[in-house]
């Protein structure tokens, strides 16, 4: 079964058609900029345009950078606050005419990594962290997801950790790899003290540069880059459509 996977992020909206049995992309991968301000109207319109450029009429799975419960947006950290209380799934369905599922973007990335990527076959506690505009997190135990974990909100230096240690912070504050890694270490140590994951998988665009900073990180857990690097969100959002059919 092919599903159009969409990953709505703080800076870009990406999509590709995914064969959900294998987790492979079976179309080209397209990306547009997330409109600013990232209001429901502007983001849904831009996502609709992306969907139309695939000439897609099948199912859509969409990852979204917020707490999502039954399609409904519950938080807004890197998106416009007017998203809170909006049913993203219903809006997307109306815009595209397709059957849509919506899931937190890090949960989507985690699903892809656990089924097809770096967490495949791991039954212990596995934490996926996506480092991008914010810090996304997804925790699995025995292959099952605890949804909507928001570790990027953990306080560090009096503010949410994602304001201190996300990949965007490294770029915006022009931090060296060493300085950024020190910040990331503080975050990772905090998280390890709370959850003791056995494996930590790092995703997000910066994971393709893991050779620059992994040697500087100190974790008790095994640390690996995401198998899909920056595509896990698309693959996981698409897979979520079939996951839901099983529930
Ligand atoms: C949001 C999370 C999201 C993460 C990564 C955070 O700002 O609160 O829900 O998973 O960014 O996009």
PDB file of C-alpha atoms in Angstrom, residues 29-143:
ATOM      1  CA  UNK A  29      10.850  13.897  -2.172  1.00  0.00           C
ATOM      2  CA  UNK A  30       9.428  17.439  -2.346  1.00  0.00           C
ATOM      3  CA  UNK A  31       9.902  20.250   0.135  1.00  0.00           C
ATOM      4  CA  UNK A  32       8.487  23.751   0.535  1.00  0.00           C
ATOM      5  CA  UNK A  33       9.101  26.396   3.187  1.00  0.00           C
ATOM      6  CA  UNK A  34       6.729  26.547   6.155  1.00  0.00           C
ATOM      7  CA  UNK A  35       4.854  29.843   5.666  1.00  0.00           C
ATOM      8  CA  UNK A  36       5.329  32.576   8.264  1.00  0.00           C
ATOM      9  CA  UNK A  37       3.320  33.259  10.328  1.00  0.00           C
ATOM     10  CA  UNK A  38       2.572  29.529  10.515  1.00  0.00           C
ATOM     11  CA  UNK A  39      -1.184  29.960  11.036  1.00  0.00           C
ATOM     12  CA  UNK A  40      -3.669  27.135  10.389  1.00  0.00           C
ATOM     13  CA  UNK A  41      -4.885  28.800   7.175  1.00  0.00           C
ATOM     14  CA  UNK A  42      -1.402  29.380   5.704  1.00  0.00           C
ATOM     15  CA  UNK A  43       0.045  25.989   6.673  1.00  0.00           C
ATOM     16  CA  UNK A  44      -2.992  24.014   5.492  1.00  0.00           C
ATOM     17  CA  UNK A  45      -3.014  25.924   2.188  1.00  0.00           C
ATOM     18  CA  UNK A  46       0.721  25.289   1.627  1.00  0.00           C
ATOM     19  CA  UNK A  47       0.304  21.602   2.528  1.00  0.00           C
ATOM     20  CA  UNK A  48      -2.616  21.363   0.087  1.00  0.00           C
ATOM     21  CA  UNK A  49      -0.385  22.749  -2.663  1.00  0.00           C
ATOM     22  CA  UNK A  50       2.305  20.193  -1.837  1.00  0.00           C
ATOM     23  CA  UNK A  51      -0.283  17.383  -1.988  1.00  0.00           C
ATOM     24  CA  UNK A  52      -1.591  18.627  -5.335  1.00  0.00           C
ATOM     25  CA  UNK A  53       1.923  18.666  -6.790  1.00  0.00           C
ATOM     26  CA  UNK A  54       1.965  14.876  -6.231  1.00  0.00           C
ATOM     27  CA  UNK A  55      -1.469  14.658  -7.935  1.00  0.00           C
ATOM     28  CA  UNK A  56      -2.336  12.440  -4.963  1.00  0.00           C
ATOM     29  CA  UNK A  57      -5.819  11.059  -4.186  1.00  0.00           C
ATOM     30  CA  UNK A  58      -5.016   8.216  -1.752  1.00  0.00           C
ATOM     31  CA  UNK A  59      -4.458   8.241   2.025  1.00  0.00           C
ATOM     32  CA  UNK A  60      -2.233  10.822   3.692  1.00  0.00           C
ATOM     33  CA  UNK A  61      -0.295  10.501   6.947  1.00  0.00           C
ATOM     34  CA  UNK A  62       0.958  13.783   8.359  1.00  0.00           C
ATOM     35  CA  UNK A  63       3.473  14.519  11.100  1.00  0.00           C
ATOM     36  CA  UNK A  64       2.903  17.790  12.941  1.00  0.00           C
ATOM     37  CA  UNK A  65       5.183  19.629  15.431  1.00  0.00           C
ATOM     38  CA  UNK A  66       2.781  19.677  18.385  1.00  0.00           C
ATOM     39  CA  UNK A  67       0.957  17.441  20.839  1.00  0.00           C
ATOM     40  CA  UNK A  68      -1.788  15.774  18.782  1.00  0.00           C
ATOM     41  CA  UNK A  69      -4.750  13.937  20.250  1.00  0.00           C
ATOM     42  CA  UNK A  70      -7.306  12.473  17.873  1.00  0.00           C
ATOM     43  CA  UNK A  71      -6.264  14.906  15.131  1.00  0.00           C
ATOM     44  CA  UNK A  72      -6.513  17.892  17.456  1.00  0.00           C
ATOM     45  CA  UNK A  73      -3.563  20.269  18.038  1.00  0.00           C
ATOM     46  CA  UNK A  74      -3.022  20.776  21.780  1.00  0.00           C
ATOM     47  CA  UNK A  75       0.212  22.823  21.972  1.00  0.00           C
ATOM     48  CA  UNK A  76       2.049  25.411  19.880  1.00  0.00           C
ATOM     49  CA  UNK A  77       5.770  25.909  20.477  1.00  0.00           C
ATOM     50  CA  UNK A  78       7.186  26.590  16.995  1.00  0.00           C
ATOM     51  CA  UNK A  79       3.893  27.251  15.242  1.00  0.00           C
ATOM     52  CA  UNK A  80       1.315  30.004  15.602  1.00  0.00           C
ATOM     53  CA  UNK A  81      -0.655  29.773  18.871  1.00  0.00           C
ATOM     54  CA  UNK A  82      -3.900  29.979  16.869  1.00  0.00           C
ATOM     55  CA  UNK A  83      -3.329  26.265  16.100  1.00  0.00           C
ATOM     56  CA  UNK A  84      -4.343  25.283  19.636  1.00  0.00           C
ATOM     57  CA  UNK A  85      -7.748  23.610  19.530  1.00  0.00           C
ATOM     58  CA  UNK A  86      -7.714  23.196  15.735  1.00  0.00           C
ATOM     59  CA  UNK A  87      -8.436  19.741  14.360  1.00  0.00           C
ATOM     60  CA  UNK A  88      -5.543  19.482  11.893  1.00  0.00           C
ATOM     61  CA  UNK A  89      -6.831  16.176  10.517  1.00  0.00           C
ATOM     62  CA  UNK A  90     -10.258  17.615   9.627  1.00  0.00           C
ATOM     63  CA  UNK A  91      -8.716  20.756   8.096  1.00  0.00           C
ATOM     64  CA  UNK A  92      -6.323  18.681   5.980  1.00  0.00           C
ATOM     65  CA  UNK A  93      -9.086  16.365   4.823  1.00  0.00           C
ATOM     66  CA  UNK A  94     -11.197  19.337   3.774  1.00  0.00           C
ATOM     67  CA  UNK A  95      -8.279  20.957   1.914  1.00  0.00           C
ATOM     68  CA  UNK A  96      -7.095  17.828   0.090  1.00  0.00           C
ATOM     69  CA  UNK A  97     -10.234  15.687  -0.243  1.00  0.00           C
ATOM     70  CA  UNK A  98      -8.103  12.738   0.964  1.00  0.00           C
ATOM     71  CA  UNK A  99      -8.427  10.579   4.082  1.00  0.00           C
ATOM     72  CA  UNK A 100      -5.811  11.952   6.509  1.00  0.00           C
ATOM     73  CA  UNK A 101      -4.204  10.897   9.795  1.00  0.00           C
ATOM     74  CA  UNK A 102      -2.173  13.315  11.913  1.00  0.00           C
ATOM     75  CA  UNK A 103       0.479  12.383  14.484  1.00  0.00           C
ATOM     76  CA  UNK A 104       3.165  14.283  16.421  1.00  0.00           C
ATOM     77  CA  UNK A 105       6.214  14.625  14.131  1.00  0.00           C
ATOM     78  CA  UNK A 106       8.692  13.026  16.564  1.00  0.00           C
ATOM     79  CA  UNK A 107       6.294  10.149  17.250  1.00  0.00           C
ATOM     80  CA  UNK A 108       6.147   9.644  13.480  1.00  0.00           C
ATOM     81  CA  UNK A 109       9.941   9.648  13.177  1.00  0.00           C
ATOM     82  CA  UNK A 110      10.120   7.202  16.074  1.00  0.00           C
ATOM     83  CA  UNK A 111       7.655   4.789  14.471  1.00  0.00           C
ATOM     84  CA  UNK A 112       9.720   4.730  11.271  1.00  0.00           C
ATOM     85  CA  UNK A 113      12.953   4.122  13.172  1.00  0.00           C
ATOM     86  CA  UNK A 114      11.446   1.339  15.309  1.00  0.00           C
ATOM     87  CA  UNK A 115       9.882  -0.507  12.395  1.00  0.00           C
ATOM     88  CA  UNK A 116      12.420   0.020   9.610  1.00  0.00           C
ATOM     89  CA  UNK A 117      15.378   1.999  10.933  1.00  0.00           C
ATOM     90  CA  UNK A 118      17.950   2.133  13.732  1.00  0.00           C
ATOM     91  CA  UNK A 119      15.534   0.791  16.399  1.00  0.00           C
ATOM     92  CA  UNK A 120      14.345  -2.199  14.401  1.00  0.00           C
ATOM     93  CA  UNK A 121      13.952  -5.286  16.613  1.00  0.00           C
ATOM     94  CA  UNK A 122      14.878  -3.389  19.818  1.00  0.00           C
ATOM     95  CA  UNK A 123      12.509  -4.407  22.615  1.00  0.00           C
ATOM     96  CA  UNK A 124      14.076  -2.445  25.494  1.00  0.00           C
ATOM     97  CA  UNK A 125      13.562   1.269  26.153  1.00  0.00           C
ATOM     98  CA  UNK A 126      14.407   3.361  23.106  1.00  0.00           C
ATOM     99  CA  UNK A 127      14.332   7.142  22.931  1.00  0.00           C
ATOM    100  CA  UNK A 128      14.225   8.954  19.596  1.00  0.00           C
ATOM    101  CA  UNK A 129      15.201  12.632  19.684  1.00  0.00           C
ATOM    102  CA  UNK A 130      14.719  14.823  16.624  1.00  0.00           C
ATOM    103  CA  UNK A 131      16.937  17.883  16.564  1.00  0.00           C
ATOM    104  CA  UNK A 132      15.606  20.610  14.295  1.00  0.00           C
ATOM    105  CA  UNK A 133      13.788  23.891  14.932  1.00  0.00           C
ATOM    106  CA  UNK A 134      12.709  22.345  18.246  1.00  0.00           C
ATOM    107  CA  UNK A 135      13.592  19.104  20.028  1.00  0.00           C
ATOM    108  CA  UNK A 136      11.129  16.304  19.390  1.00  0.00           C
ATOM    109  CA  UNK A 137      11.033  13.133  21.470  1.00  0.00           C
ATOM    110  CA  UNK A 138       9.448   9.695  21.254  1.00  0.00           C
ATOM    111  CA  UNK A 139       9.824   6.925  23.834  1.00  0.00           C
ATOM    112  CA  UNK A 140       9.271   3.230  23.082  1.00  0.00           C
ATOM    113  CA  UNK A 141       9.244   0.225  25.364  1.00  0.00           C
ATOM    114  CA  UNK A 142       8.784  -3.259  23.974  1.00  0.00           C
ATOM    115  CA  UNK A 143       8.133  -1.619  20.630  1.00  0.00           C
TER     116      UNK A 143
END
